[in-house]
CSV table of C-alpha atoms in Angstrom, one decimal:
chain,number,residue,atom,x,y,z
A,1,MET,CA,0.0,-0.1,0.0
A,2,GLN,CA,1.8,3.2,-1.5
A,3,ASP,CA,0.9,5.5,1.5
A,4,ARG,CA,0.6,2.9,4.4
A,5,GLU,CA,2.9,4.9,6.8
A,6,LEU,CA,0.5,8.0,6.8
A,7,LEU,CA,-2.5,5.9,7.1
A,8,MET,CA,-1.0,4.2,10.1
A,9,ARG,CA,0.0,7.4,11.4
A,10,ALA,CA,-3.6,8.8,11.4
A,11,ILE,CA,-5.1,5.8,13.1
A,12,GLU,CA,-2.3,5.9,15.7
A,13,THR,CA,-3.2,9.6,16.3
A,14,ALA,CA,-6.6,9.6,16.7
A,15,LYS,CA,-6.0,6.7,19.4
A,16,GLN,CA,-3.9,8.7,21.1
A,17,LYS,CA,-6.5,11.9,21.3
A,18,GLY,CA,-9.0,9.6,22.2
A,19,ALA,CA,-10.6,8.0,19.4
A,20,SER,CA,-12.1,4.4,20.5
A,21,TYR,CA,-12.6,3.8,16.3
A,22,ALA,CA,-11.0,5.6,13.4
A,23,ASP,CA,-10.7,5.0,10.0
A,24,VAL,CA,-8.6,6.8,7.1
A,25,ARG,CA,-9.3,7.3,3.5
A,26,VAL,CA,-6.6,8.4,1.3
A,27,ASN,CA,-8.1,8.7,-2.1
A,28,ARG,CA,-7.2,9.9,-5.5
A,29,TYR,CA,-9.7,10.6,-8.4
A,30,LEU,CA,-9.0,11.2,-11.8
A,31,ARG,CA,-11.9,12.3,-14.1
A,32,GLN,CA,-12.2,12.9,-18.1
A,33,SER,CA,-15.0,14.3,-19.6
A,34,ILE,CA,-15.0,14.8,-23.5
A,35,ASN,CA,-18.0,16.6,-25.3
A,36,THR,CA,-18.8,17.4,-28.9
A,37,ARG,CA,-21.4,18.6,-31.4
A,38,GLU,CA,-21.8,17.7,-34.8
A,39,LYS,CA,-18.2,18.5,-36.5
A,40,ARG,CA,-16.5,19.8,-33.5
A,41,VAL,CA,-15.3,19.3,-29.9
A,42,THR,CA,-17.3,21.4,-27.3
A,43,SER,CA,-15.0,20.7,-24.3
A,44,ILE,CA,-12.5,18.3,-23.0
A,45,THR,CA,-11.8,18.4,-19.4
A,46,ASN,CA,-9.4,16.5,-17.5
A,47,ARG,CA,-9.2,16.7,-13.3
A,48,GLU,CA,-7.4,15.1,-10.9
A,49,SER,CA,-8.3,15.1,-6.9
A,50,PHE,CA,-6.0,14.1,-4.0
A,51,GLY,CA,-6.7,14.0,-0.2
A,52,THR,CA,-7.1,12.4,3.2
A,53,GLY,CA,-10.4,11.9,5.1
A,54,ILE,CA,-10.4,10.9,9.0
A,55,ARG,CA,-13.4,9.8,10.7
A,56,VAL,CA,-13.4,8.6,14.2
A,57,LEU,CA,-15.6,7.8,17.1
A,58,VAL,CA,-15.4,9.6,20.6
A,59,ASP,CA,-17.7,8.3,23.5
A,60,GLY,CA,-19.7,7.1,20.5
A,61,THR,CA,-20.1,10.1,18.5
A,62,TRP,CA,-18.6,10.9,15.0
A,63,GLY,CA,-16.0,13.6,14.2
A,64,PHE,CA,-14.6,13.9,10.5
A,65,ALA,CA,-11.9,16.0,9.3
A,66,ALA,CA,-10.2,16.1,5.8
A,67,SER,CA,-7.0,17.9,3.7
A,68,ARG,CA,-6.0,17.8,0.6
A,69,GLU,CA,-2.5,18.0,1.9
A,70,VAL,CA,-0.8,14.6,2.7
A,71,SER,CA,1.9,14.8,4.5
A,72,PRO,CA,2.9,13.4,8.0
A,73,ALA,CA,2.3,17.0,9.4
A,74,GLU,CA,-1.0,17.5,8.4
A,75,VAL,CA,-2.4,13.8,8.9
A,76,ASP,CA,-1.6,14.6,12.8
A,77,ARG,CA,-3.3,17.5,12.2
A,78,VAL,CA,-6.4,16.3,10.8
A,79,ALA,CA,-6.6,13.4,13.0
A,80,ALA,CA,-6.4,15.8,16.1
A,81,GLN,CA,-9.3,18.4,14.3
A,82,ALA,CA,-11.3,15.1,13.7
A,83,VAL,CA,-11.3,14.0,17.4
A,84,ALA,CA,-12.0,17.6,18.3
A,85,ILE,CA,-15.1,17.7,16.2
A,86,ALA,CA,-16.2,14.7,17.7
A,87,ARG,CA,-16.2,16.1,21.3
A,88,ALA,CA,-17.6,19.1,20.1
A,89,ASN,CA,-20.6,16.9,18.7
A,90,ARG,CA,-21.3,15.0,21.5
A,91,ALA,CA,-23.8,17.5,23.0
A,92,ALA,CA,-26.1,17.1,20.1
A,93,GLN,CA,-25.4,13.5,20.2
A,94,GLY,CA,-29.0,11.2,21.3
A,95,LYS,CA,-27.7,8.0,21.3
A,96,PRO,CA,-24.0,6.3,21.0
A,97,VAL,CA,-23.3,5.3,17.6
A,98,VAL,CA,-22.7,1.1,17.9
A,99,LEU,CA,-21.0,-0.1,14.8
A,100,ALA,CA,-22.1,-3.5,13.5
A,101,PRO,CA,-18.7,-6.1,14.1
A,102,VAL,CA,-16.4,-6.7,10.8
A,103,GLU,CA,-13.4,-8.6,10.5
A,104,ALA,CA,-9.9,-7.0,9.6
A,105,TYR,CA,-9.4,-7.4,6.2
A,106,LYS,CA,-6.1,-6.9,4.6
A,107,ASP,CA,-6.7,-6.9,0.4
A,108,THR,CA,-6.6,-5.2,-2.9
A,109,TRP,CA,-9.5,-5.2,-5.6
A,110,GLN,CA,-9.6,-3.6,-8.6
A,111,THR,CA,-12.7,-3.2,-11.5
A,112,PRO,CA,-11.8,-6.0,-14.1
A,113,VAL,CA,-10.6,-4.1,-17.1
A,114,THR,CA,-8.8,-4.9,-20.2
A,115,LYS,CA,-8.0,-1.3,-21.7
A,116,ASP,CA,-8.0,1.5,-18.8
A,117,PRO,CA,-9.8,4.3,-20.4
A,118,PHE,CA,-7.4,6.6,-19.3
A,119,ARG,CA,-4.7,5.1,-21.3
A,120,VAL,CA,-6.4,5.5,-24.6
A,121,PRO,CA,-5.5,8.4,-26.7
A,122,THR,CA,-7.9,11.2,-26.7
A,123,GLU,CA,-7.8,11.5,-30.4
A,124,ARG,CA,-9.4,7.9,-30.4
A,125,LYS,CA,-12.1,9.0,-28.3
A,126,VAL,CA,-13.1,12.2,-30.2
A,127,ASP,CA,-12.7,10.4,-33.6
A,128,LEU,CA,-15.6,7.8,-32.5
A,129,LEU,CA,-17.7,10.9,-31.1
A,130,LEU,CA,-17.5,12.5,-34.1
A,131,ALA,CA,-18.2,9.6,-36.3
A,132,ILE,CA,-21.6,9.3,-33.9
A,133,ASN,CA,-22.3,12.6,-34.8
A,134,ALA,CA,-21.6,12.1,-38.6
A,135,ALA,CA,-23.6,9.0,-38.7
A,136,ALA,CA,-26.8,10.7,-37.1
A,137,LEU,CA,-26.3,13.8,-39.4
A,138,LYS,CA,-26.6,11.5,-42.5
A,139,ASN,CA,-29.5,9.5,-41.2
A,140,GLY,CA,-32.0,12.7,-40.8
A,141,ALA,CA,-31.0,14.4,-37.7
A,142,ALA,CA,-30.6,18.0,-37.5
A,143,PHE,CA,-28.4,17.8,-34.2
A,144,CYS,CA,-26.2,15.5,-32.7
A,145,THR,CA,-24.2,15.8,-29.6
A,146,SER,CA,-22.3,13.3,-27.7
A,147,TYR,CA,-20.1,12.8,-24.7
A,148,LEU,CA,-17.8,10.1,-22.9
A,149,HIS,CA,-17.3,10.5,-19.0
A,150,PHE,CA,-14.8,8.3,-17.1
A,151,VAL,CA,-13.8,8.4,-13.8
A,152,LYS,CA,-11.1,6.4,-11.8
A,153,GLU,CA,-11.0,5.9,-7.9
A,154,GLU,CA,-7.6,4.7,-6.3
A,155,LYS,CA,-9.1,4.4,-2.4
A,156,GLN,CA,-6.9,3.3,0.4
A,157,PHE,CA,-8.7,2.6,3.5
A,158,ALA,CA,-7.1,1.8,7.3
A,159,SER,CA,-9.0,1.2,10.4
A,160,THR,CA,-8.0,0.5,14.0
A,161,GLU,CA,-9.9,-2.7,13.7
A,162,GLY,CA,-7.0,-3.8,11.5
A,163,SER,CA,-8.2,-3.6,8.1
A,164,GLU,CA,-5.7,-2.3,5.5
A,165,ILE,CA,-7.8,-2.2,2.0
A,166,GLU,CA,-6.7,-0.6,-1.5
A,167,GLN,CA,-9.0,-0.5,-4.6
A,168,ILE,CA,-9.3,1.1,-8.0
A,169,ILE,CA,-12.6,1.7,-9.3
A,170,ILE,CA,-13.3,2.4,-13.1
A,171,ARG,CA,-16.5,3.9,-14.5
A,172,GLN,CA,-17.8,5.3,-17.5
A,173,MET,CA,-20.6,7.1,-19.3
A,174,PRO,CA,-20.7,7.5,-22.8
A,175,GLY,CA,-23.9,8.5,-24.9
A,176,PHE,CA,-25.6,10.9,-27.3
A,177,THR,CA,-28.6,12.9,-28.2
A,178,VAL,CA,-30.0,13.4,-31.8
A,179,THR,CA,-32.4,16.3,-32.6
A,180,ALA,CA,-34.9,16.0,-35.5
A,181,VAL,CA,-36.3,19.1,-36.7
A,182,ASP,CA,-39.7,20.0,-38.2
A,183,ARG,CA,-39.2,23.7,-39.1
A,184,LYS,CA,-42.9,24.5,-41.0
A,185,ALA,CA,-44.3,23.4,-37.8
A,186,GLY,CA,-41.9,24.5,-35.5
A,187,LYS,CA,-41.4,21.5,-33.8
A,188,PHE,CA,-38.6,19.3,-32.9
A,189,LYS,CA,-38.2,15.9,-31.4
A,190,THR,CA,-34.7,14.2,-29.5
A,191,ARG,CA,-33.8,10.7,-29.1
A,192,ASN,CA,-31.0,9.6,-26.5
A,193,SER,CA,-28.7,6.8,-26.6
A,194,LEU,CA,-30.0,3.9,-25.0
A,195,ALA,CA,-26.3,2.8,-23.9
A,196,GLU,CA,-25.9,2.4,-20.2
A,197,PRO,CA,-23.2,4.1,-17.7
A,198,ILE,CA,-21.0,0.8,-17.0
A,199,GLY,CA,-18.2,-0.5,-14.5
A,200,THR,CA,-15.7,-1.7,-17.0
A,201,GLY,CA,-12.7,-0.9,-19.3
A,202,TYR,CA,-12.9,1.0,-22.9
A,203,GLU,CA,-12.7,-2.1,-24.5
A,204,TRP,CA,-16.7,-2.2,-24.1
A,205,ILE,CA,-17.1,1.2,-25.8
A,206,GLU,CA,-15.0,-0.4,-28.8
A,207,SER,CA,-18.0,-3.2,-28.9
A,208,TYR,CA,-20.7,-1.1,-29.0
A,209,PRO,CA,-22.5,-0.3,-32.4
A,210,TRP,CA,-22.0,3.1,-32.3
A,211,LEU,CA,-22.6,4.3,-35.3
A,212,GLU,CA,-25.5,1.5,-36.0
A,213,GLU,CA,-27.4,3.5,-32.8
A,214,ALA,CA,-26.5,6.7,-33.8
A,215,ALA,CA,-28.3,6.4,-37.3
A,216,THR,CA,-31.2,4.2,-36.1
A,217,ALA,CA,-32.2,7.1,-33.3
A,218,ALA,CA,-31.6,10.0,-35.8
A,219,GLU,CA,-34.4,7.6,-38.3
A,220,GLN,CA,-36.6,7.3,-35.3
A,221,ALA,CA,-36.3,11.0,-34.1
A,222,VAL,CA,-37.5,12.0,-37.4
A,223,ARG,CA,-40.3,9.4,-37.0
A,224,LYS,CA,-41.3,10.3,-33.8
A,225,LEU,CA,-42.2,13.9,-35.1
A,226,SER,CA,-45.2,12.6,-37.3
A,227,ALA,CA,-46.2,9.9,-34.7
A,228,LYS,CA,-49.7,9.8,-33.5
A,229,SER,CA,-50.2,11.2,-29.8
A,230,VAL,CA,-51.1,8.5,-27.5
A,231,GLU,CA,-54.9,7.9,-26.5
A,232,PRO,CA,-55.3,8.2,-22.8
A,233,GLY,CA,-56.5,4.9,-20.7
A,234,LYS,CA,-55.6,1.8,-19.2
A,235,TYR,CA,-53.2,-0.3,-21.0
A,236,ASP,CA,-51.1,-3.4,-20.6
A,237,LEU,CA,-47.6,-1.8,-20.0
A,238,ILE,CA,-44.1,-3.1,-21.4
A,239,LEU,CA,-41.0,-2.2,-20.2
A,240,ALA,CA,-37.6,-2.5,-21.7
A,241,PRO,CA,-34.5,-2.5,-19.4
A,242,SER,CA,-33.9,0.9,-20.5
A,243,ASN,CA,-36.3,2.3,-19.0
A,244,LEU,CA,-37.6,0.0,-16.3
A,245,TRP,CA,-34.2,0.4,-14.8
A,246,LEU,CA,-35.3,4.2,-13.6
A,247,THR,CA,-38.4,3.3,-12.5
A,248,ILE,CA,-36.5,0.4,-10.1
A,249,HIS,CA,-34.2,3.2,-8.7
A,250,GLU,CA,-36.9,5.8,-7.7
A,251,SER,CA,-39.6,3.3,-6.9
A,252,VAL,CA,-37.4,0.3,-5.3
A,253,GLY,CA,-33.8,1.7,-4.6
A,254,HIS,CA,-34.9,4.9,-2.9
A,255,PRO,CA,-37.7,4.0,-0.4
A,256,THR,CA,-35.5,0.9,0.6
A,257,GLU,CA,-32.6,3.2,1.9
A,258,LEU,CA,-32.9,2.3,6.0
A,259,ASP,CA,-31.7,6.4,6.9
A,260,ARG,CA,-34.5,7.6,4.6
A,261,ALA,CA,-37.3,5.4,6.0
A,262,MET,CA,-35.9,6.3,9.3
A,263,GLY,CA,-36.4,10.0,8.3
A,264,TYR,CA,-33.1,10.8,8.4
A,265,GLU,CA,-33.3,12.7,4.9
A,266,ALA,CA,-37.0,14.1,5.5
A,267,ASN,CA,-35.6,17.7,5.0
A,268,PHE,CA,-34.0,17.4,1.9
A,269,ALA,CA,-34.6,13.9,-0.4
A,270,GLY,CA,-37.7,13.0,1.5
A,271,THR,CA,-38.7,9.9,3.2
A,272,SER,CA,-40.1,6.3,2.5
A,273,PHE,CA,-43.4,4.6,2.8
A,274,LEU,CA,-41.7,1.9,3.4
A,275,THR,CA,-41.2,2.1,7.3
A,276,PRO,CA,-39.4,-0.4,9.9
A,277,ASP,CA,-42.5,-1.9,10.6
A,278,LYS,CA,-43.6,-3.1,7.4
A,279,LEU,CA,-40.2,-5.2,7.3
A,280,GLY,CA,-40.8,-9.2,6.6
A,281,LYS,CA,-44.7,-8.5,6.2
A,282,PHE,CA,-45.5,-6.0,3.6
A,283,LYS,CA,-46.5,-7.0,0.1
A,284,PHE,CA,-44.7,-4.9,-1.9
A,285,GLY,CA,-45.7,-6.5,-5.8
A,286,SER,CA,-46.7,-9.4,-6.9
A,287,ASP,CA,-45.5,-13.2,-6.4
A,288,ILE,CA,-43.0,-12.9,-9.2
A,289,VAL,CA,-41.5,-10.0,-8.3
A,290,ASN,CA,-37.8,-10.5,-6.6
A,291,PHE,CA,-35.5,-7.7,-6.0
A,292,PHE,CA,-31.8,-8.3,-4.8
A,293,ALA,CA,-28.8,-5.9,-4.0
A,294,ASP,CA,-25.7,-7.1,-4.8
A,295,ARG,CA,-22.2,-4.9,-4.8
A,296,THR,CA,-20.5,-7.8,-6.5
A,297,GLN,CA,-22.5,-7.8,-9.7
A,298,PRO,CA,-19.9,-7.8,-12.7
A,299,MET,CA,-19.7,-4.3,-14.5
A,300,ALA,CA,-22.3,-2.6,-12.6
A,301,LEU,CA,-21.4,1.2,-11.0
A,302,ALA,CA,-21.7,0.6,-7.5
A,303,THR,CA,-19.4,-2.6,-7.8
A,304,LEU,CA,-16.3,-2.6,-5.7
A,305,GLY,CA,-14.4,-5.2,-2.7
A,306,TYR,CA,-15.3,-3.3,0.0
A,307,ASP,CA,-16.8,-0.4,1.1
A,308,ASP,CA,-16.2,2.7,2.8
A,309,ASP,CA,-16.6,0.9,6.4
A,310,GLY,CA,-14.1,-1.6,5.6
A,311,VAL,CA,-16.9,-4.4,4.9
A,312,PRO,CA,-16.8,-6.6,2.1
A,313,THR,CA,-19.5,-6.3,-0.3
A,314,HIS,CA,-22.1,-8.9,-1.1
A,315,GLU,CA,-25.6,-9.7,-2.5
A,316,TRP,CA,-29.0,-10.1,-0.6
A,317,ASP,CA,-32.6,-9.9,-0.9
A,318,ILE,CA,-35.0,-6.5,-0.6
A,319,VAL,CA,-38.1,-8.0,-2.2
A,320,ARG,CA,-39.0,-11.7,-1.9
A,321,LYS,CA,-41.3,-13.3,-3.9
A,322,GLY,CA,-43.3,-10.1,-3.5
A,323,ILE,CA,-42.7,-9.2,0.5
A,324,PHE,CA,-40.5,-6.7,1.4
A,325,VAL,CA,-37.8,-8.4,3.8
A,326,ASP,CA,-34.6,-6.0,4.3
A,327,TYR,CA,-32.9,-2.9,3.9
A,328,GLN,CA,-29.8,-1.1,2.9
A,329,THR,CA,-27.5,-0.7,5.4
A,330,THR,CA,-24.0,0.4,6.9
A,331,ARG,CA,-22.5,-0.5,9.9
A,332,GLU,CA,-24.0,1.7,12.1
A,333,GLN,CA,-27.3,1.3,10.9
A,334,ALA,CA,-27.3,-2.2,11.3
A,335,ALA,CA,-28.8,-2.3,14.9
A,336,TRP,CA,-31.6,0.0,14.1
A,337,ILE,CA,-33.3,-2.7,12.8
A,338,GLY,CA,-31.7,-5.5,15.4
A,339,LYS,CA,-29.3,-7.1,12.5
A,340,GLU,CA,-25.8,-8.2,12.9
A,341,SER,CA,-24.3,-7.2,10.1
A,342,SER,CA,-24.1,-4.4,7.7
A,343,HIS,CA,-24.8,-5.0,3.8
A,344,ALA,CA,-21.8,-2.8,2.9
A,345,CYS,CA,-23.7,0.1,1.7
A,346,SER,CA,-21.4,2.9,3.6
A,347,HIS,CA,-19.8,5.3,0.9
A,348,ALA,CA,-18.2,8.7,0.2
A,349,ASP,CA,-18.1,10.3,-2.8
A,350,SER,CA,-14.7,12.2,-2.1
A,351,TRP,CA,-11.6,12.1,0.3
A,352,GLY,CA,-13.4,15.6,1.8
A,353,SER,CA,-16.8,13.6,2.0
A,354,VAL,CA,-18.3,11.8,5.4
A,355,PRO,CA,-19.3,8.2,4.5
A,356,PHE,CA,-22.9,7.3,4.9
A,357,GLN,CA,-25.5,5.1,3.3
A,358,ARG,CA,-25.6,5.0,-0.4
A,359,MET,CA,-27.8,2.6,-2.9
A,360,PRO,CA,-26.4,-0.6,-3.7
A,361,ASN,CA,-27.1,-2.1,-7.3
A,362,LEU,CA,-30.4,-3.0,-6.7
A,363,SER,CA,-32.0,-5.2,-9.6
A,364,LEU,CA,-34.9,-7.1,-10.5
A,365,ARG,CA,-34.6,-11.1,-10.9
A,366,PRO,CA,-35.4,-12.4,-14.3
A,367,GLY,CA,-38.5,-14.6,-14.5
A,368,GLU,CA,-38.6,-18.4,-13.8
A,369,GLU,CA,-41.0,-18.9,-17.2
A,370,LYS,CA,-38.9,-19.3,-20.3
A,371,LEU,CA,-40.0,-16.0,-22.0
A,372,THR,CA,-38.4,-13.7,-24.9
A,373,LEU,CA,-39.8,-10.0,-25.1
A,374,GLU,CA,-41.0,-11.2,-28.8
A,375,GLU,CA,-43.2,-13.9,-26.6
A,376,LEU,CA,-44.3,-11.3,-24.2
A,377,ILE,CA,-45.5,-8.7,-27.1
A,378,ALA,CA,-47.1,-11.6,-28.7
A,379,GLY,CA,-49.3,-12.5,-25.7
A,380,THR,CA,-49.8,-8.4,-25.4
A,381,LYS,CA,-53.7,-7.6,-27.0
A,382,ARG,CA,-53.8,-3.8,-25.7
A,383,GLY,CA,-50.5,-2.3,-25.0
A,384,ILE,CA,-47.5,-0.1,-25.0
A,385,LEU,CA,-43.5,-0.9,-24.9
A,386,GLY,CA,-41.3,1.7,-23.3
A,387,GLU,CA,-37.7,2.2,-24.1
A,388,GLY,CA,-35.4,4.4,-22.8
A,389,ARG,CA,-35.3,6.8,-19.7
A,390,SER,CA,-36.9,10.1,-19.9
A,391,SER,CA,-38.9,12.5,-17.9
A,392,TYR,CA,-40.0,11.5,-14.6
A,393,SER,CA,-42.0,12.6,-11.4
A,394,ILE,CA,-42.2,10.8,-8.0
A,395,ASP,CA,-43.3,12.4,-4.6
A,396,GLN,CA,-41.1,12.7,-0.8
A,397,GLN,CA,-42.3,9.3,0.2
A,398,ARG,CA,-41.5,7.4,-2.9
A,399,TYR,CA,-45.2,6.2,-3.4
A,400,ASN,CA,-46.7,8.0,-6.1
A,401,PHE,CA,-44.9,8.6,-9.4
A,402,GLN,CA,-44.9,9.3,-13.1
A,403,PHE,CA,-42.3,8.2,-15.7
A,404,SER,CA,-42.0,8.6,-19.7
A,405,ALA,CA,-39.8,7.1,-22.0
A,406,GLN,CA,-37.6,7.9,-25.1
A,407,LEU,CA,-39.6,5.4,-27.3
A,408,PHE,CA,-43.1,4.4,-26.8
A,409,TRP,CA,-44.5,1.7,-29.3
A,410,GLU,CA,-48.0,0.7,-29.5
A,411,ILE,CA,-48.9,-2.6,-29.1
A,412,ARG,CA,-52.5,-4.0,-31.0
A,413,ASP,CA,-53.2,-7.8,-31.1
A,414,GLY,CA,-49.7,-9.1,-30.1
A,415,ARG,CA,-47.8,-6.7,-32.6
A,416,ILE,CA,-45.7,-3.4,-32.8
A,417,ALA,CA,-48.8,-1.3,-34.5
A,418,GLY,CA,-46.0,2.0,-34.5
A,419,LEU,CA,-44.7,4.7,-32.6
A,420,ILE,CA,-47.0,7.0,-30.4
A,421,GLU,CA,-46.0,10.1,-28.9
A,422,ASP,CA,-46.9,12.1,-25.5
A,423,ALA,CA,-47.3,9.4,-23.1
A,424,ALA,CA,-46.4,8.7,-19.6
A,425,TYR,CA,-47.4,6.0,-17.1
A,426,GLN,CA,-48.6,6.9,-13.5
A,427,ALA,CA,-49.1,4.4,-10.7
A,428,ILE,CA,-48.9,3.9,-7.0
A,429,THR,CA,-45.7,1.9,-6.2
A,430,PRO,CA,-47.0,-1.2,-4.4
A,431,GLU,CA,-49.9,-1.6,-6.8
A,432,PHE,CA,-47.6,-1.1,-9.8
A,433,TRP,CA,-45.4,-3.6,-8.8
A,434,GLY,CA,-48.6,-5.5,-7.7
A,435,SER,CA,-49.5,-5.5,-11.6
A,436,CYS,CA,-46.6,-7.2,-12.6
A,437,ASP,CA,-47.5,-10.5,-14.0
A,438,ARG,CA,-44.8,-11.4,-16.5
A,439,ILE,CA,-40.9,-11.0,-16.4
A,440,CYS,CA,-38.9,-12.4,-19.3
A,441,SER,CA,-36.0,-14.8,-18.9
A,442,ASP,CA,-34.2,-13.3,-21.5
A,443,GLY,CA,-32.9,-9.9,-22.2
A,444,TYR,CA,-31.4,-9.1,-18.8
A,445,ALA,CA,-29.4,-5.9,-19.1
A,446,LEU,CA,-28.2,-3.3,-16.6
A,447,GLY,CA,-29.1,0.8,-16.3
A,448,GLY,CA,-28.0,3.2,-14.1
A,449,SER,CA,-27.4,6.6,-13.0
A,450,PHE,CA,-23.5,7.8,-12.9
A,451,TYR,CA,-24.7,11.1,-10.6
A,452,ASP,CA,-27.2,9.9,-7.7
A,453,GLY,CA,-27.7,12.5,-5.2
A,454,LYS,CA,-28.0,12.4,-1.6
A,455,GLY,CA,-27.3,14.2,1.4
A,456,GLU,CA,-26.7,17.3,2.7
A,457,PRO,CA,-24.3,19.0,1.7
A,458,GLY,CA,-24.9,16.7,-1.2
A,459,GLN,CA,-23.0,13.7,-2.4
A,460,ALA,CA,-23.0,11.8,-5.8
A,461,ASN,CA,-22.9,8.2,-6.0
A,462,ALA,CA,-23.0,6.2,-9.1
A,463,VAL,CA,-25.5,3.2,-9.0
A,464,SER,CA,-26.7,0.2,-11.8
A,465,HIS,CA,-30.1,-1.4,-12.0
A,466,GLY,CA,-30.7,-4.5,-13.7
A,467,CYS,CA,-33.9,-6.2,-15.2
A,468,ALA,CA,-35.4,-8.3,-18.1
A,469,PRO,CA,-38.6,-6.9,-19.8
A,470,ALA,CA,-41.7,-7.0,-17.7
A,471,ARG,CA,-45.3,-6.1,-18.0
A,472,PHE,CA,-47.7,-4.6,-15.8
A,473,ARG,CA,-51.4,-4.9,-16.4
A,474,ASN,CA,-53.9,-2.0,-16.4
A,475,VAL,CA,-51.6,0.5,-16.0
A,476,ASN,CA,-53.0,4.5,-16.4
A,477,ILE,CA,-51.7,5.9,-19.5
A,478,ILE,CA,-51.8,9.8,-19.8
A,479,ASN,CA,-51.9,11.9,-22.5
A,480,THR,CA,-48.9,14.8,-21.6
A,481,ALA,CA,-49.7,16.9,-24.8
A,482,ARG,CA,-53.4,17.4,-23.8
A,483,SER,CA,-54.2,20.4,-21.6
A,484,MET,CA,-56.7,20.0,-18.5
């Protein structure tokens, strides 16, 4: 471990100053962002951040301090400051913090990659983006913007419990937006890439059919200009993974965060209808609905070896056969609901940020019966198929929601009848998941958010959600273009 002496020094200083527990993170973050529009590059940015964060417990109260200067003298100062802050915080501490036990780990972990994106020449990345734009413009788009965003986290962690952990995490977010314009009618339509951010190397970007998708997206954006407006009413709704992941994120991921359910986010991001009294008995969805959290899932954004509490990552059930059975937890939160171990959900988005509970990869298990999307469509008489994320709204308890899509397709008598526009689906969370009657066994895919916000001061977390296409019966579809 490159900075082991500094980490051990921070731990010893914190103990000498009176901390009963301490952990220290020495983290380096590399970020690159490339943006283009039509035939030109609009921006290229490269950023680096390096620093130390020290967290301590004194008399059951947290203290935290950080610095961008990484030196022996500064580590001593920051450790002492964290202890002083903990002592100052004691006046506001209702109950002492109790940490769930964890073994000591000495380990290294790295995102499996073949090509580190930070070693790929910038010129090659720019050439790809400009080729995407050209393919879209050639096929009818009036405008096309495209981008590549990359993040590398180099994290070193040590604690008074004996853990010494080093990790390298790589994530990337590629994409584009095409715009078609009807100048006579004075309107435009867009279509975003259906590719999702992912936790792997540049080899994935090289394997994705960007030019083919850009051409298809341009053609679809043009078709959307003349697509008929949806007739509101009740439909059987089929959602592709490119759309359904966001509904999972908002209606399953956020309400199963334990701190939100306990009211800790009430003044900022809201609470949750899934209060602890519902644990183990609330009917969240139909019997075929099974959600699992997994920070070890290959290529997912929240995948890593250990969380920022030093707890090894793993998989567990959130909803089993339609019943809500568990939350997302950290070492501090486990005792709140009588658990003896943490689910490794502690995360800080910077060396200068306090670790707290953040969402793990949370996914819908594929169906057990052999079923493809084509077969699901063929078995639907009057329905709508949604693809790609778009606008959405959900209330502060994650109960009532409305979602749209990049593409909505009308299904009539088991066949795709054509594109429709101005549609959005509305539902109440448990009723929506309760209406899920079929989930494909094929077509499982990951979607995700590169910048999921939470906390005050705000922090951003990257998280994925996997699913296969699924059908929901008798869902309310509204027309967003019609006035009330």
